[in-house]
Amino acid sequence: MSIPSHSTPLSECHTGQVCQIVALNGKLEMKMRLINLGFHTHSVVELILTRGQNLVVSVDGSRFAIDKHIAEFIQVEPLA
């Protein structure tokens, strides 16, 4: 799968930024964990809050708290 060159890991986004998920990276176990949480390609994700190594994100209306390490596996493309 080719990842667009202007995409970035979710862990590098700014608070309030709205993005679209373009790829899930990592081993199959990590990809399945993210999919089961609701992170799918083409889903819209918003970074709501960053506290230390934790991120609060909204994906298709559901809020999650995830670790920055996990957010590195989610490739996103900023919207607008």
mmCIF file of N, CA and C in Angstrom:
data_model
loop_
_atom_site.group_PDB
_atom_site.id
_atom_site.type_symbol
_atom_site.label_atom_id
_atom_site.label_comp_id
_atom_site.label_asym_id
_atom_site.label_seq_id
_atom_site.Cartn_x
_atom_site.Cartn_y
_atom_site.Cartn_z
ATOM 1 N N MET A 1 0.837 -1.177 0.000
ATOM 2 C CA MET A 1 0.000 0.000 0.000
ATOM 3 C C MET A 1 0.883 1.242 0.000
ATOM 4 N N SER A 2 0.617 2.152 -0.894
ATOM 5 C CA SER A 2 1.426 3.366 -0.921
ATOM 6 C C SER A 2 0.760 4.442 -0.068
ATOM 7 N N ILE A 3 1.578 5.118 0.718
ATOM 8 C CA ILE A 3 1.097 6.162 1.611
ATOM 9 C C ILE A 3 1.384 7.506 0.960
ATOM 10 N N PRO A 4 0.383 8.392 0.867
ATOM 11 C CA PRO A 4 0.623 9.708 0.264
ATOM 12 C C PRO A 4 1.771 10.442 0.952
ATOM 13 N N SER A 5 2.569 11.153 0.163
ATOM 14 C CA SER A 5 3.758 11.811 0.699
ATOM 15 C C SER A 5 3.434 12.942 1.669
ATOM 16 N N HIS A 6 2.247 13.527 1.600
ATOM 17 C CA HIS A 6 1.895 14.627 2.495
ATOM 18 C C HIS A 6 1.127 14.150 3.725
ATOM 19 N N SER A 7 1.110 12.834 3.962
ATOM 20 C CA SER A 7 0.464 12.314 5.165
ATOM 21 C C SER A 7 1.444 12.356 6.332
ATOM 22 N N THR A 8 0.901 12.276 7.542
ATOM 23 C CA THR A 8 1.700 12.370 8.752
ATOM 24 C C THR A 8 1.097 11.439 9.805
ATOM 25 N N PRO A 9 1.885 10.988 10.759
ATOM 26 C CA PRO A 9 1.302 10.185 11.838
ATOM 27 C C PRO A 9 0.366 11.041 12.695
ATOM 28 N N LEU A 10 -0.679 10.440 13.211
ATOM 29 C CA LEU A 10 -1.622 11.142 14.072
ATOM 30 C C LEU A 10 -0.921 11.751 15.281
ATOM 31 N N SER A 11 0.147 11.128 15.729
ATOM 32 C CA SER A 11 0.885 11.613 16.905
ATOM 33 C C SER A 11 1.520 12.985 16.678
ATOM 34 N N GLU A 12 1.675 13.407 15.418
ATOM 35 C CA GLU A 12 2.300 14.701 15.106
ATOM 36 C C GLU A 12 1.291 15.804 14.802
ATOM 37 N N CYS A 13 0.008 15.504 14.929
ATOM 38 C CA CYS A 13 -1.026 16.512 14.667
ATOM 39 C C CYS A 13 -1.157 17.467 15.843
ATOM 40 N N HIS A 14 -1.828 18.584 15.595
ATOM 41 C CA HIS A 14 -2.042 19.616 16.604
ATOM 42 C C HIS A 14 -3.447 19.504 17.177
ATOM 43 N N THR A 15 -3.620 19.962 18.406
ATOM 44 C CA THR A 15 -4.929 19.960 19.042
ATOM 45 C C THR A 15 -5.932 20.717 18.183
ATOM 46 N N GLY A 16 -7.098 20.125 17.979
ATOM 47 C CA GLY A 16 -8.144 20.731 17.167
ATOM 48 C C GLY A 16 -8.063 20.398 15.697
ATOM 49 N N GLN A 17 -6.997 19.746 15.278
ATOM 50 C CA GLN A 17 -6.809 19.427 13.859
ATOM 51 C C GLN A 17 -7.731 18.276 13.450
ATOM 52 N N VAL A 18 -8.365 18.421 12.301
ATOM 53 C CA VAL A 18 -9.246 17.396 11.741
ATOM 54 C C VAL A 18 -8.543 16.775 10.548
ATOM 55 N N CYS A 19 -8.482 15.437 10.531
ATOM 56 C CA CYS A 19 -7.760 14.720 9.480
ATOM 57 C C CYS A 19 -8.572 13.526 9.002
ATOM 58 N N GLN A 20 -8.122 12.977 7.892
ATOM 59 C CA GLN A 20 -8.704 11.735 7.378
ATOM 60 C C GLN A 20 -7.644 10.650 7.460
ATOM 61 N N ILE A 21 -8.037 9.485 7.926
ATOM 62 C CA ILE A 21 -7.102 8.368 8.039
ATOM 63 C C ILE A 21 -6.836 7.822 6.650
ATOM 64 N N VAL A 22 -5.552 7.734 6.282
ATOM 65 C CA VAL A 22 -5.185 7.216 4.961
ATOM 66 C C VAL A 22 -4.562 5.828 5.032
ATOM 67 N N ALA A 23 -4.034 5.454 6.208
ATOM 68 C CA ALA A 23 -3.422 4.124 6.339
ATOM 69 C C ALA A 23 -3.240 3.767 7.810
ATOM 70 N N LEU A 24 -3.282 2.476 8.080
ATOM 71 C CA LEU A 24 -2.947 1.935 9.394
ATOM 72 C C LEU A 24 -1.683 1.120 9.212
ATOM 73 N N ASN A 25 -0.667 1.417 9.993
ATOM 74 C CA ASN A 25 0.629 0.758 9.855
ATOM 75 C C ASN A 25 0.859 -0.211 11.003
ATOM 76 N N GLY A 26 1.950 -0.941 10.932
ATOM 77 C CA GLY A 26 2.315 -1.862 11.993
ATOM 78 C C GLY A 26 1.964 -3.296 11.646
ATOM 79 N N LYS A 27 2.164 -4.156 12.635
ATOM 80 C CA LYS A 27 1.876 -5.575 12.451
ATOM 81 C C LYS A 27 0.372 -5.798 12.437
ATOM 82 N N LEU A 28 -0.041 -6.962 11.968
ATOM 83 C CA LEU A 28 -1.452 -7.305 11.848
ATOM 84 C C LEU A 28 -2.190 -7.136 13.180
ATOM 85 N N GLU A 29 -1.542 -7.525 14.278
ATOM 86 C CA GLU A 29 -2.171 -7.407 15.598
ATOM 87 C C GLU A 29 -2.515 -5.946 15.914
ATOM 88 N N MET A 30 -1.616 -5.027 15.613
ATOM 89 C CA MET A 30 -1.856 -3.605 15.856
ATOM 90 C C MET A 30 -2.960 -3.086 14.945
ATOM 91 N N LYS A 31 -2.920 -3.467 13.677
ATOM 92 C CA LYS A 31 -3.951 -3.024 12.735
ATOM 93 C C LYS A 31 -5.332 -3.501 13.183
ATOM 94 N N MET A 32 -5.427 -4.736 13.627
ATOM 95 C CA MET A 32 -6.716 -5.281 14.064
ATOM 96 C C MET A 32 -7.201 -4.567 15.330
ATOM 97 N N ARG A 33 -6.294 -4.247 16.221
ATOM 98 C CA ARG A 33 -6.669 -3.516 17.437
ATOM 99 C C ARG A 33 -7.254 -2.157 17.080
ATOM 100 N N LEU A 34 -6.605 -1.447 16.152
ATOM 101 C CA LEU A 34 -7.083 -0.138 15.730
ATOM 102 C C LEU A 34 -8.435 -0.241 15.016
ATOM 103 N N ILE A 35 -8.581 -1.236 14.155
ATOM 104 C CA ILE A 35 -9.845 -1.435 13.435
ATOM 105 C C ILE A 35 -10.968 -1.731 14.421
ATOM 106 N N ASN A 36 -10.699 -2.566 15.421
ATOM 107 C CA ASN A 36 -11.718 -2.901 16.413
ATOM 108 C C ASN A 36 -12.127 -1.695 17.254
ATOM 109 N N LEU A 37 -11.232 -0.732 17.408
ATOM 110 C CA LEU A 37 -11.566 0.502 18.131
ATOM 111 C C LEU A 37 -12.394 1.458 17.263
ATOM 112 N N GLY A 38 -12.360 1.264 15.952
ATOM 113 C CA GLY A 38 -13.118 2.130 15.052
ATOM 114 C C GLY A 38 -12.279 2.987 14.134
ATOM 115 N N PHE A 39 -10.973 2.757 14.141
ATOM 116 C CA PHE A 39 -10.079 3.496 13.240
ATOM 117 C C PHE A 39 -10.053 2.766 11.896
ATOM 118 N N HIS A 40 -10.665 3.367 10.872
ATOM 119 C CA HIS A 40 -10.717 2.770 9.540
ATOM 120 C C HIS A 40 -10.179 3.767 8.528
ATOM 121 N N THR A 41 -9.651 3.251 7.438
ATOM 122 C CA THR A 41 -9.197 4.133 6.366
ATOM 123 C C THR A 41 -10.384 4.965 5.886
ATOM 124 N N HIS A 42 -10.135 6.207 5.592
ATOM 125 C CA HIS A 42 -11.123 7.191 5.128
ATOM 126 C C HIS A 42 -12.007 7.737 6.244
ATOM 127 N N SER A 43 -11.835 7.265 7.492
ATOM 128 C CA SER A 43 -12.582 7.836 8.611
ATOM 129 C C SER A 43 -12.006 9.204 8.959
ATOM 130 N N VAL A 44 -12.852 10.070 9.477
ATOM 131 C CA VAL A 44 -12.416 11.401 9.899
ATOM 132 C C VAL A 44 -12.075 11.333 11.383
ATOM 133 N N VAL A 45 -10.900 11.859 11.723
ATOM 134 C CA VAL A 45 -10.432 11.844 13.110
ATOM 135 C C VAL A 45 -10.050 13.267 13.519
ATOM 136 N N GLU A 46 -10.418 13.640 14.747
ATOM 137 C CA GLU A 46 -10.070 14.948 15.283
ATOM 138 C C GLU A 46 -9.262 14.764 16.557
ATOM 139 N N LEU A 47 -8.146 15.479 16.649
ATOM 140 C CA LEU A 47 -7.340 15.446 17.866
ATOM 141 C C LEU A 47 -7.925 16.475 18.819
ATOM 142 N N ILE A 48 -8.519 15.999 19.899
ATOM 143 C CA ILE A 48 -9.219 16.874 20.833
ATOM 144 C C ILE A 48 -8.285 17.432 21.896
ATOM 145 N N LEU A 49 -7.395 16.588 22.427
ATOM 146 C CA LEU A 49 -6.574 17.005 23.554
ATOM 147 C C LEU A 49 -5.289 16.195 23.591
ATOM 148 N N THR A 50 -4.197 16.843 23.952
ATOM 149 C CA THR A 50 -2.922 16.155 24.166
ATOM 150 C C THR A 50 -2.475 16.419 25.589
ATOM 151 N N ARG A 51 -2.212 15.359 26.335
ATOM 152 C CA ARG A 51 -1.717 15.467 27.706
ATOM 153 C C ARG A 51 -0.529 14.533 27.847
ATOM 154 N N GLY A 52 0.669 15.084 27.821
ATOM 155 C CA GLY A 52 1.866 14.258 27.935
ATOM 156 C C GLY A 52 1.949 13.269 26.787
ATOM 157 N N GLN A 53 1.947 11.989 27.110
ATOM 158 C CA GLN A 53 2.031 10.938 26.091
ATOM 159 C C GLN A 53 0.660 10.408 25.685
ATOM 160 N N ASN A 54 -0.420 11.050 26.133
ATOM 161 C CA ASN A 54 -1.771 10.587 25.826
ATOM 162 C C ASN A 54 -2.497 11.561 24.912
ATOM 163 N N LEU A 55 -3.294 11.018 24.018
ATOM 164 C CA LEU A 55 -4.095 11.817 23.096
ATOM 165 C C LEU A 55 -5.556 11.436 23.274
ATOM 166 N N VAL A 56 -6.432 12.422 23.259
ATOM 167 C CA VAL A 56 -7.866 12.158 23.210
ATOM 168 C C VAL A 56 -8.294 12.515 21.793
ATOM 169 N N VAL A 57 -8.874 11.528 21.100
ATOM 170 C CA VAL A 57 -9.269 11.721 19.709
ATOM 171 C C VAL A 57 -10.737 11.359 19.534
ATOM 172 N N SER A 58 -11.337 11.934 18.510
ATOM 173 C CA SER A 58 -12.710 11.613 18.144
ATOM 174 C C SER A 58 -12.673 10.997 16.749
ATOM 175 N N VAL A 59 -13.216 9.791 16.642
ATOM 176 C CA VAL A 59 -13.269 9.104 15.355
ATOM 177 C C VAL A 59 -14.724 8.787 15.054
ATOM 178 N N ASP A 60 -15.247 9.391 14.006
ATOM 179 C CA ASP A 60 -16.635 9.174 13.604
ATOM 180 C C ASP A 60 -17.599 9.308 14.784
ATOM 181 N N GLY A 61 -17.360 10.305 15.642
ATOM 182 C CA GLY A 61 -18.262 10.578 16.746
ATOM 183 C C GLY A 61 -17.950 9.878 18.056
ATOM 184 N N SER A 62 -17.016 8.944 18.069
ATOM 185 C CA SER A 62 -16.630 8.244 19.298
ATOM 186 C C SER A 62 -15.296 8.786 19.793
ATOM 187 N N ARG A 63 -15.195 8.997 21.110
ATOM 188 C CA ARG A 63 -13.949 9.515 21.687
ATOM 189 C C ARG A 63 -13.123 8.389 22.287
ATOM 190 N N PHE A 64 -11.802 8.494 22.086
ATOM 191 C CA PHE A 64 -10.865 7.513 22.606
ATOM 192 C C PHE A 64 -9.664 8.222 23.212
ATOM 193 N N ALA A 65 -9.079 7.613 24.220
ATOM 194 C CA ALA A 65 -7.787 8.064 24.737
ATOM 195 C C ALA A 65 -6.776 7.017 24.294
ATOM 196 N N ILE A 66 -5.766 7.454 23.560
ATOM 197 C CA ILE A 66 -4.733 6.527 23.088
ATOM 198 C C ILE A 66 -3.358 7.088 23.407
ATOM 199 N N ASP A 67 -2.390 6.216 23.460
ATOM 200 C CA ASP A 67 -1.005 6.578 23.713
ATOM 201 C C ASP A 67 -0.388 7.119 22.428
ATOM 202 N N LYS A 68 0.568 8.047 22.545
ATOM 203 C CA LYS A 68 1.242 8.589 21.355
ATOM 204 C C LYS A 68 1.914 7.494 20.538
ATOM 205 N N HIS A 69 2.431 6.465 21.217
ATOM 206 C CA HIS A 69 3.076 5.358 20.502
ATOM 207 C C HIS A 69 2.077 4.671 19.568
ATOM 208 N N ILE A 70 0.868 4.479 20.013
ATOM 209 C CA ILE A 70 -0.164 3.858 19.174
ATOM 210 C C ILE A 70 -0.559 4.806 18.047
ATOM 211 N N ALA A 71 -0.626 6.109 18.343
ATOM 212 C CA ALA A 71 -1.004 7.102 17.338
ATOM 213 C C ALA A 71 0.004 7.169 16.190
ATOM 214 N N GLU A 72 1.231 6.729 16.430
ATOM 215 C CA GLU A 72 2.243 6.723 15.367
ATOM 216 C C GLU A 72 1.899 5.731 14.255
ATOM 217 N N PHE A 73 1.061 4.757 14.540
ATOM 218 C CA PHE A 73 0.683 3.752 13.548
ATOM 219 C C PHE A 73 -0.472 4.214 12.665
ATOM 220 N N ILE A 74 -1.056 5.369 12.976
ATOM 221 C CA ILE A 74 -2.206 5.887 12.225
ATOM 222 C C ILE A 74 -1.737 7.029 11.332
ATOM 223 N N GLN A 75 -1.691 6.788 10.022
ATOM 224 C CA GLN A 75 -1.287 7.819 9.049
ATOM 225 C C GLN A 75 -2.512 8.629 8.671
ATOM 226 N N VAL A 76 -2.402 9.938 8.778
ATOM 227 C CA VAL A 76 -3.529 10.809 8.459
ATOM 228 C C VAL A 76 -3.121 11.888 7.461
ATOM 229 N N GLU A 77 -4.135 12.463 6.859
ATOM 230 C CA GLU A 77 -3.964 13.562 5.908
ATOM 231 C C GLU A 77 -4.845 14.709 6.402
ATOM 232 N N PRO A 78 -4.282 15.876 6.658
ATOM 233 C CA PRO A 78 -5.085 16.996 7.156
ATOM 234 C C PRO A 78 -6.199 17.382 6.196
ATOM 235 N N LEU A 79 -7.362 17.734 6.744
ATOM 236 C CA LEU A 79 -8.479 18.215 5.938
ATOM 237 C C LEU A 79 -8.549 19.728 6.085
ATOM 238 N N ALA A 80 -8.703 20.410 4.990
ATOM 239 C CA ALA A 80 -8.802 21.876 4.919
ATOM 240 C C ALA A 80 -7.688 22.495 5.678
#
